[in-house]
PDB file of C-alpha atoms in Angstrom:
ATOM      1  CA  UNK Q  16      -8.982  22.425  24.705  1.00 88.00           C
ATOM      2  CA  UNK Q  17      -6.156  21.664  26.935  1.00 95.00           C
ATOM      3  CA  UNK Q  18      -5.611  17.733  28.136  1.00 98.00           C
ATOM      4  CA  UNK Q  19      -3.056  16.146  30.001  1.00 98.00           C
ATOM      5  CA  UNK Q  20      -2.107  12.576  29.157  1.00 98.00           C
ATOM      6  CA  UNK Q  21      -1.511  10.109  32.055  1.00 97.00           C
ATOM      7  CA  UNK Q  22      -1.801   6.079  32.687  1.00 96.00           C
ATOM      8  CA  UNK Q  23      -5.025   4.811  32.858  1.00 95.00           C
ATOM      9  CA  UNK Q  24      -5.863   2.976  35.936  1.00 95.00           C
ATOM     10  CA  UNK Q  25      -8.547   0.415  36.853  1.00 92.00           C
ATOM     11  CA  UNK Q  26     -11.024   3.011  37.887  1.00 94.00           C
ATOM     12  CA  UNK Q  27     -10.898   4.556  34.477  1.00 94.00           C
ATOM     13  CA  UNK Q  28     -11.645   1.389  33.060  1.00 91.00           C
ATOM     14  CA  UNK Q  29     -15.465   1.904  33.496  1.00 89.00           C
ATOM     15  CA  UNK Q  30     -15.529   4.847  32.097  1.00 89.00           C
ATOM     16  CA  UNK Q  31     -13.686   3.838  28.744  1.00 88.00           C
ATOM     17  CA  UNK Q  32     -16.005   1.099  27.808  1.00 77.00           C
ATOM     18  CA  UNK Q  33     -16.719   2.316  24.390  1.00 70.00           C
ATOM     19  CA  UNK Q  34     -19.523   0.831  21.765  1.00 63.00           C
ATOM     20  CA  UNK Q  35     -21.372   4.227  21.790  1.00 64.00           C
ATOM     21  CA  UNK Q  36     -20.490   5.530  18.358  1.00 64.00           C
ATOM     22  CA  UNK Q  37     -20.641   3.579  14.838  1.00 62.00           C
ATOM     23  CA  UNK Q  38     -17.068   2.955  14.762  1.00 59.00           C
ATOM     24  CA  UNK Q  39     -16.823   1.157  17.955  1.00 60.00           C
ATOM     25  CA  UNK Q  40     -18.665  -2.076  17.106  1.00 54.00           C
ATOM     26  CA  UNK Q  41     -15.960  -4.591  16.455  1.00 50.00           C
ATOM     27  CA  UNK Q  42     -18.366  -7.233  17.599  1.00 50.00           C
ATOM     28  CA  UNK Q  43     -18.776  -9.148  21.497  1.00 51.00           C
ATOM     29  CA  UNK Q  44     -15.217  -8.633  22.994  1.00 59.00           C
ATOM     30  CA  UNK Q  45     -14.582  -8.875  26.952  1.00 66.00           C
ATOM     31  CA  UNK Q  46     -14.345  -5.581  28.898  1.00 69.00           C
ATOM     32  CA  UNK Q  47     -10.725  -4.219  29.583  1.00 72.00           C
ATOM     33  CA  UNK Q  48     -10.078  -5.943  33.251  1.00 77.00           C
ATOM     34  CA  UNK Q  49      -6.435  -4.601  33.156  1.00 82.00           C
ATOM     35  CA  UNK Q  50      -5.211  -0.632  32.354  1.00 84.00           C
ATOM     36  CA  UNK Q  51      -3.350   0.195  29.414  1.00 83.00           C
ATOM     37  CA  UNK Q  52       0.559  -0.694  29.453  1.00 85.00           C
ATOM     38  CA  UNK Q  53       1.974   3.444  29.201  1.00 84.00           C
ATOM     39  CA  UNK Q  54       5.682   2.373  28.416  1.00 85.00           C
ATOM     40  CA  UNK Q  55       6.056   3.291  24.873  1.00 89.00           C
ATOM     41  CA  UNK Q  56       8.328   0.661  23.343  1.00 85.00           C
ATOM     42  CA  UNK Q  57       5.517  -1.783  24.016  1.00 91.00           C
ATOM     43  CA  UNK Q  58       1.551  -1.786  23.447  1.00 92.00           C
ATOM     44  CA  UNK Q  59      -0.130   0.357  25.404  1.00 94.00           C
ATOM     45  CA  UNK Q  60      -2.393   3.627  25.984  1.00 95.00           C
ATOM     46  CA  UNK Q  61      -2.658   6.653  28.123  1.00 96.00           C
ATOM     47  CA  UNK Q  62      -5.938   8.386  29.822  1.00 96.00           C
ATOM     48  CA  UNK Q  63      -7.068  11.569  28.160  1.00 97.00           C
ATOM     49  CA  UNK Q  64      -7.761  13.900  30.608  1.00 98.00           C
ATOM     50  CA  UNK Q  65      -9.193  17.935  30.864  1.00 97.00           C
ATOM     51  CA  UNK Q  66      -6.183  19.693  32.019  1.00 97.00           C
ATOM     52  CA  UNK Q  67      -8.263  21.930  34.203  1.00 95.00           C
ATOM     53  CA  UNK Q  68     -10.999  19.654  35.574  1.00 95.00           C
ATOM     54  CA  UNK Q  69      -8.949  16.170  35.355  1.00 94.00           C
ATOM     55  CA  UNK Q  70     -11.817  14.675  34.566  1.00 96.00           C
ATOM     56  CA  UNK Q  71     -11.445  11.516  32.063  1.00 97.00           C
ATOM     57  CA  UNK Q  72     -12.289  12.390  28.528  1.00 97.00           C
ATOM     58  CA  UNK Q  73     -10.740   9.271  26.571  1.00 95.00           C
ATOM     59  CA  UNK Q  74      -7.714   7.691  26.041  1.00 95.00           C
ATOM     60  CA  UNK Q  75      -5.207   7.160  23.391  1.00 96.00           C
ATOM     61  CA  UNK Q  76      -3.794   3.571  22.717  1.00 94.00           C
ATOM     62  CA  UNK Q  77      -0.974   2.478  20.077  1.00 96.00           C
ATOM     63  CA  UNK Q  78       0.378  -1.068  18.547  1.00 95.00           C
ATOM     64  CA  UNK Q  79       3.438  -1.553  17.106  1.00 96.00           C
ATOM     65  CA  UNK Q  80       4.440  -1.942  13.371  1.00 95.00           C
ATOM     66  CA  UNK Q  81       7.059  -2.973  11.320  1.00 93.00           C
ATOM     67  CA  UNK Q  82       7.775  -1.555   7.617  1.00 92.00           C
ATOM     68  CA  UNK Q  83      11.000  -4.068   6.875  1.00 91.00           C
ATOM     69  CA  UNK Q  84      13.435  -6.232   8.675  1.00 93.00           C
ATOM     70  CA  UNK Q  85      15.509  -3.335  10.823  1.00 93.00           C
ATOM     71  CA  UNK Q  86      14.134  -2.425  13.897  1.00 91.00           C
ATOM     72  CA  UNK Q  87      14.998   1.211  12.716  1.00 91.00           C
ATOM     73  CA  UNK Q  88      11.317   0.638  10.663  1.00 94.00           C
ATOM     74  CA  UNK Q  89       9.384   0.261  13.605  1.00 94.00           C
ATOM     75  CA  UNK Q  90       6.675   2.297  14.027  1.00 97.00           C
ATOM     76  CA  UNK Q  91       3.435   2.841  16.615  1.00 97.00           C
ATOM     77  CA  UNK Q  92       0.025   3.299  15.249  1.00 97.00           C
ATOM     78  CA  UNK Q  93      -1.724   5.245  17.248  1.00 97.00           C
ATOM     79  CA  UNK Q  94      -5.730   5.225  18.333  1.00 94.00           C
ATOM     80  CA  UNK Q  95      -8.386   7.333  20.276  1.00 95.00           C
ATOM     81  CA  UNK Q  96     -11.801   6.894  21.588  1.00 93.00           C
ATOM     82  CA  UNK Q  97     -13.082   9.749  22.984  1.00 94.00           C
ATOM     83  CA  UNK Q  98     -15.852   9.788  25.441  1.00 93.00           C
ATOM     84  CA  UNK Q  99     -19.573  11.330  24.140  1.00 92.00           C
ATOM     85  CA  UNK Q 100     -18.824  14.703  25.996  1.00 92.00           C
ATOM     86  CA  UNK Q 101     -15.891  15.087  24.988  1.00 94.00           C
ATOM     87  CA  UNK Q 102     -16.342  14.947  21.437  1.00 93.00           C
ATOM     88  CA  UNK Q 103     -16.279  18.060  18.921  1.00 94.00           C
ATOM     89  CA  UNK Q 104     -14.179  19.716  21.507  1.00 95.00           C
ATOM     90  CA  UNK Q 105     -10.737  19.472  20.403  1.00 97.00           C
ATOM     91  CA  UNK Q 106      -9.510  17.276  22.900  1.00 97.00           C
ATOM     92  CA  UNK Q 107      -8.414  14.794  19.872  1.00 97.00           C
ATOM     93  CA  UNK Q 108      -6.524  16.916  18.037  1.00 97.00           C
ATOM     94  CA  UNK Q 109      -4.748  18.244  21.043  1.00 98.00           C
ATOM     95  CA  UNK Q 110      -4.428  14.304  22.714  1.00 98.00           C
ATOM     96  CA  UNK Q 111      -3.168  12.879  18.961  1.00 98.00           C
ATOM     97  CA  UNK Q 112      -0.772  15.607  18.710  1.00 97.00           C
ATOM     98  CA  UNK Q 113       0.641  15.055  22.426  1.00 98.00           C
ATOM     99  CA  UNK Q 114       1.065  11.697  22.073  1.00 98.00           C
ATOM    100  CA  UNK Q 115       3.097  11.788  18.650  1.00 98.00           C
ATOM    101  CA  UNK Q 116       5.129  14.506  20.733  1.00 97.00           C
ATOM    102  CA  UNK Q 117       5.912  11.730  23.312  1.00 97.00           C
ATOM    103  CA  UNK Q 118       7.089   9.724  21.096  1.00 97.00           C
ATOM    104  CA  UNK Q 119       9.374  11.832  19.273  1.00 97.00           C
ATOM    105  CA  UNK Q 120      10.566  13.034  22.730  1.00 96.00           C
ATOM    106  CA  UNK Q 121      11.162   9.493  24.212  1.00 96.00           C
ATOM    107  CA  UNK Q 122      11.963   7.252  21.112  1.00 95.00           C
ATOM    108  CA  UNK Q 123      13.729   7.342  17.654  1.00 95.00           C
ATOM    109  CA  UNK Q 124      11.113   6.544  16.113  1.00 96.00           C
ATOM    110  CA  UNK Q 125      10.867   8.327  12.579  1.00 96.00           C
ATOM    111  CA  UNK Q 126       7.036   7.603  11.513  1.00 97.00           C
ATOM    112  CA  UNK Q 127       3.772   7.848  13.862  1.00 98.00           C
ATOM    113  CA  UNK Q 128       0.910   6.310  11.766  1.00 98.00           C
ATOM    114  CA  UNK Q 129      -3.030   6.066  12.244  1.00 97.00           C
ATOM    115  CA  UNK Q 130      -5.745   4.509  10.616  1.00 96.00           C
ATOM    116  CA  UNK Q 131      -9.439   5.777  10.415  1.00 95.00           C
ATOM    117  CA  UNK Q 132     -12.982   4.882   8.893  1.00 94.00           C
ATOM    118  CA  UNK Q 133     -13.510   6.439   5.318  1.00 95.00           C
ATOM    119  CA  UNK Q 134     -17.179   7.438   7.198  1.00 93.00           C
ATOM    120  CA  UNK Q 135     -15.396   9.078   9.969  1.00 93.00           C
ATOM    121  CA  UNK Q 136     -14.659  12.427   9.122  1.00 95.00           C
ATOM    122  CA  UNK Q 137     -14.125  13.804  12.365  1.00 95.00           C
ATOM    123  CA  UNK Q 138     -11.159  12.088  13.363  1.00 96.00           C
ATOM    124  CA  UNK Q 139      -9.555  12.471   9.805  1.00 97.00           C
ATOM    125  CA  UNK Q 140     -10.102  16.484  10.615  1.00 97.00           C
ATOM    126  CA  UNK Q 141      -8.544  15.715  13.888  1.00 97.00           C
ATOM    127  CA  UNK Q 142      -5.559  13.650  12.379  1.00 98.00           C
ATOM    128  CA  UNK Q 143      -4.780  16.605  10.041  1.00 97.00           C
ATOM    129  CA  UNK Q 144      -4.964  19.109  12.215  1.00 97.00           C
ATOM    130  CA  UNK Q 145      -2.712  17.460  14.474  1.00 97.00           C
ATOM    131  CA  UNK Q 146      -0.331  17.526  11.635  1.00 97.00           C
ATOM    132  CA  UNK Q 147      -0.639  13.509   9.846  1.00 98.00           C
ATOM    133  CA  UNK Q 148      -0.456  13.554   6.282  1.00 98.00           C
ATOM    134  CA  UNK Q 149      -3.122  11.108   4.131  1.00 98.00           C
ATOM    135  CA  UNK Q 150      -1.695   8.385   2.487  1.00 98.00           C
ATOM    136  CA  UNK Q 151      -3.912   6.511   0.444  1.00 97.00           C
ATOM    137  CA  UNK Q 152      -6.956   4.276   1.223  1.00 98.00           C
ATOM    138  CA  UNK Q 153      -6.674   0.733   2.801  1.00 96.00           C
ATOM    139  CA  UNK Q 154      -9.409  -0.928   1.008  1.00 97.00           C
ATOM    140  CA  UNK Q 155     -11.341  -3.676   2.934  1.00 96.00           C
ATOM    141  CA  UNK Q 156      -9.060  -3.772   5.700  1.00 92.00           C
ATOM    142  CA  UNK Q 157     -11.015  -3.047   9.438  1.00 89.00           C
ATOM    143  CA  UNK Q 158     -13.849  -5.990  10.233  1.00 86.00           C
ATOM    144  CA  UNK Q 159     -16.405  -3.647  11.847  1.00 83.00           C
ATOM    145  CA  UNK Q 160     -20.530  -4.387  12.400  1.00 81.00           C
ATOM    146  CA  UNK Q 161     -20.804  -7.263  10.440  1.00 85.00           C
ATOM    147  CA  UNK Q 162     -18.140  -6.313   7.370  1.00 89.00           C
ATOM    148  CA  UNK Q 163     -15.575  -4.974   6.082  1.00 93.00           C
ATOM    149  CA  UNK Q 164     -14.748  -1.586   5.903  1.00 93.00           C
ATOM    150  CA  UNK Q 165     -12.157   0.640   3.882  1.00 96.00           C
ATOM    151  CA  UNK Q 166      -9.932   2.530   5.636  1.00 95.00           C
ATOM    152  CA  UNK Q 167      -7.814   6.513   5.492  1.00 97.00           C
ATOM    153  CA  UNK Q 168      -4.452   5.680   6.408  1.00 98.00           C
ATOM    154  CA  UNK Q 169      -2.087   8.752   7.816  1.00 98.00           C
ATOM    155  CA  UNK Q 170       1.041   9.403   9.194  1.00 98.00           C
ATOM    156  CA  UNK Q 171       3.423  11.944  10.440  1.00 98.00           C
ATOM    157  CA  UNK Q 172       7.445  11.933  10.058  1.00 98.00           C
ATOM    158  CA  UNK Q 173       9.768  13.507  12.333  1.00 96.00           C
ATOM    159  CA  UNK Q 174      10.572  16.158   9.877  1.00 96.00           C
ATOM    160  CA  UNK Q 175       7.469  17.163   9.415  1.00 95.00           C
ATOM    161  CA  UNK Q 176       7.468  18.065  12.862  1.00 83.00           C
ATOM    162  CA  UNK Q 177      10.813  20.648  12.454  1.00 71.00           C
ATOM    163  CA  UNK Q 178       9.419  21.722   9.291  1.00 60.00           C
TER     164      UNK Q 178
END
């Protein structure tokens, strides 16, 4: 599937609600009121759209992290949600793999990382076939429906993207 990724505005907002699949219950938290901040070197997110239709399919979100005291270790870690009819399409693979191509493009960052649910197989298909690499298991870490849950974590370097 093609997509195009552009800011969200308060229209979309709506439409990107969430809480309809198992790994969207993080508990009562207000509705988004306010679209995603899409500069990069801050935390934001970006609609997810059909490239032919335009019609809203998602969007993609990131936060920053740190791996050590130089800035130079700074790194985003990147989410989706998708929504319902969009899923099993493609449109995350091709949406996590633009948006690690934006950030290579428009930053020096060397590392674009993403977590996932050990349940949640389709996005860990997605993540690898938009080229992130499994590191290891972050056990315990995401407080989802009532507990804790363990976590795949993946990434993808700059080189592996001139590989």
């Amino acid at each position: 599937m093609e997509i195009v990724l552009r800011p969200v505005v308060a229209d979309d907002l709506p439409l990107l609600a969430g809480g309809d699949a198992p790994y969207d219950d993080f508990g009562p938290r207000p509705p988004r009121t306010e679209p995603y901040s899409p500069v990069l070197r801050e935390p934001g997110g970006l609609a997810v759209c059909d490239a032919a239709a335009g019609s809203l399919l998602g969007s993609v979100s990131w936060i920053w992290m740190q791996w050590g005291p130089m800035p130079e270790s700074r790194n985003p870690m990147i989410g989706i949600w998708l929504r319902p009819e969009a899923r099993g399409r493609g449109a995350g693979t091709a949406a996590q793999r633009a948006l690690v191509d934006l950030f290579f493009r428009h930053t020096t960052v060397n590392r674009v990382e993403a977590s996932t649910d050990v349940e949640n197989v389709a996005e860990q298909r997605a993540l690898e076939k938009a080229g992130f690499t499994r590191e290891g298991t972050v056990r315990g870490a995401q407080w989802r429906h009532g507990a804790f849950h363990d976590c795949y974590s993946y990434s993808i370097l700059r080189a592996d993207r001139t590989a």
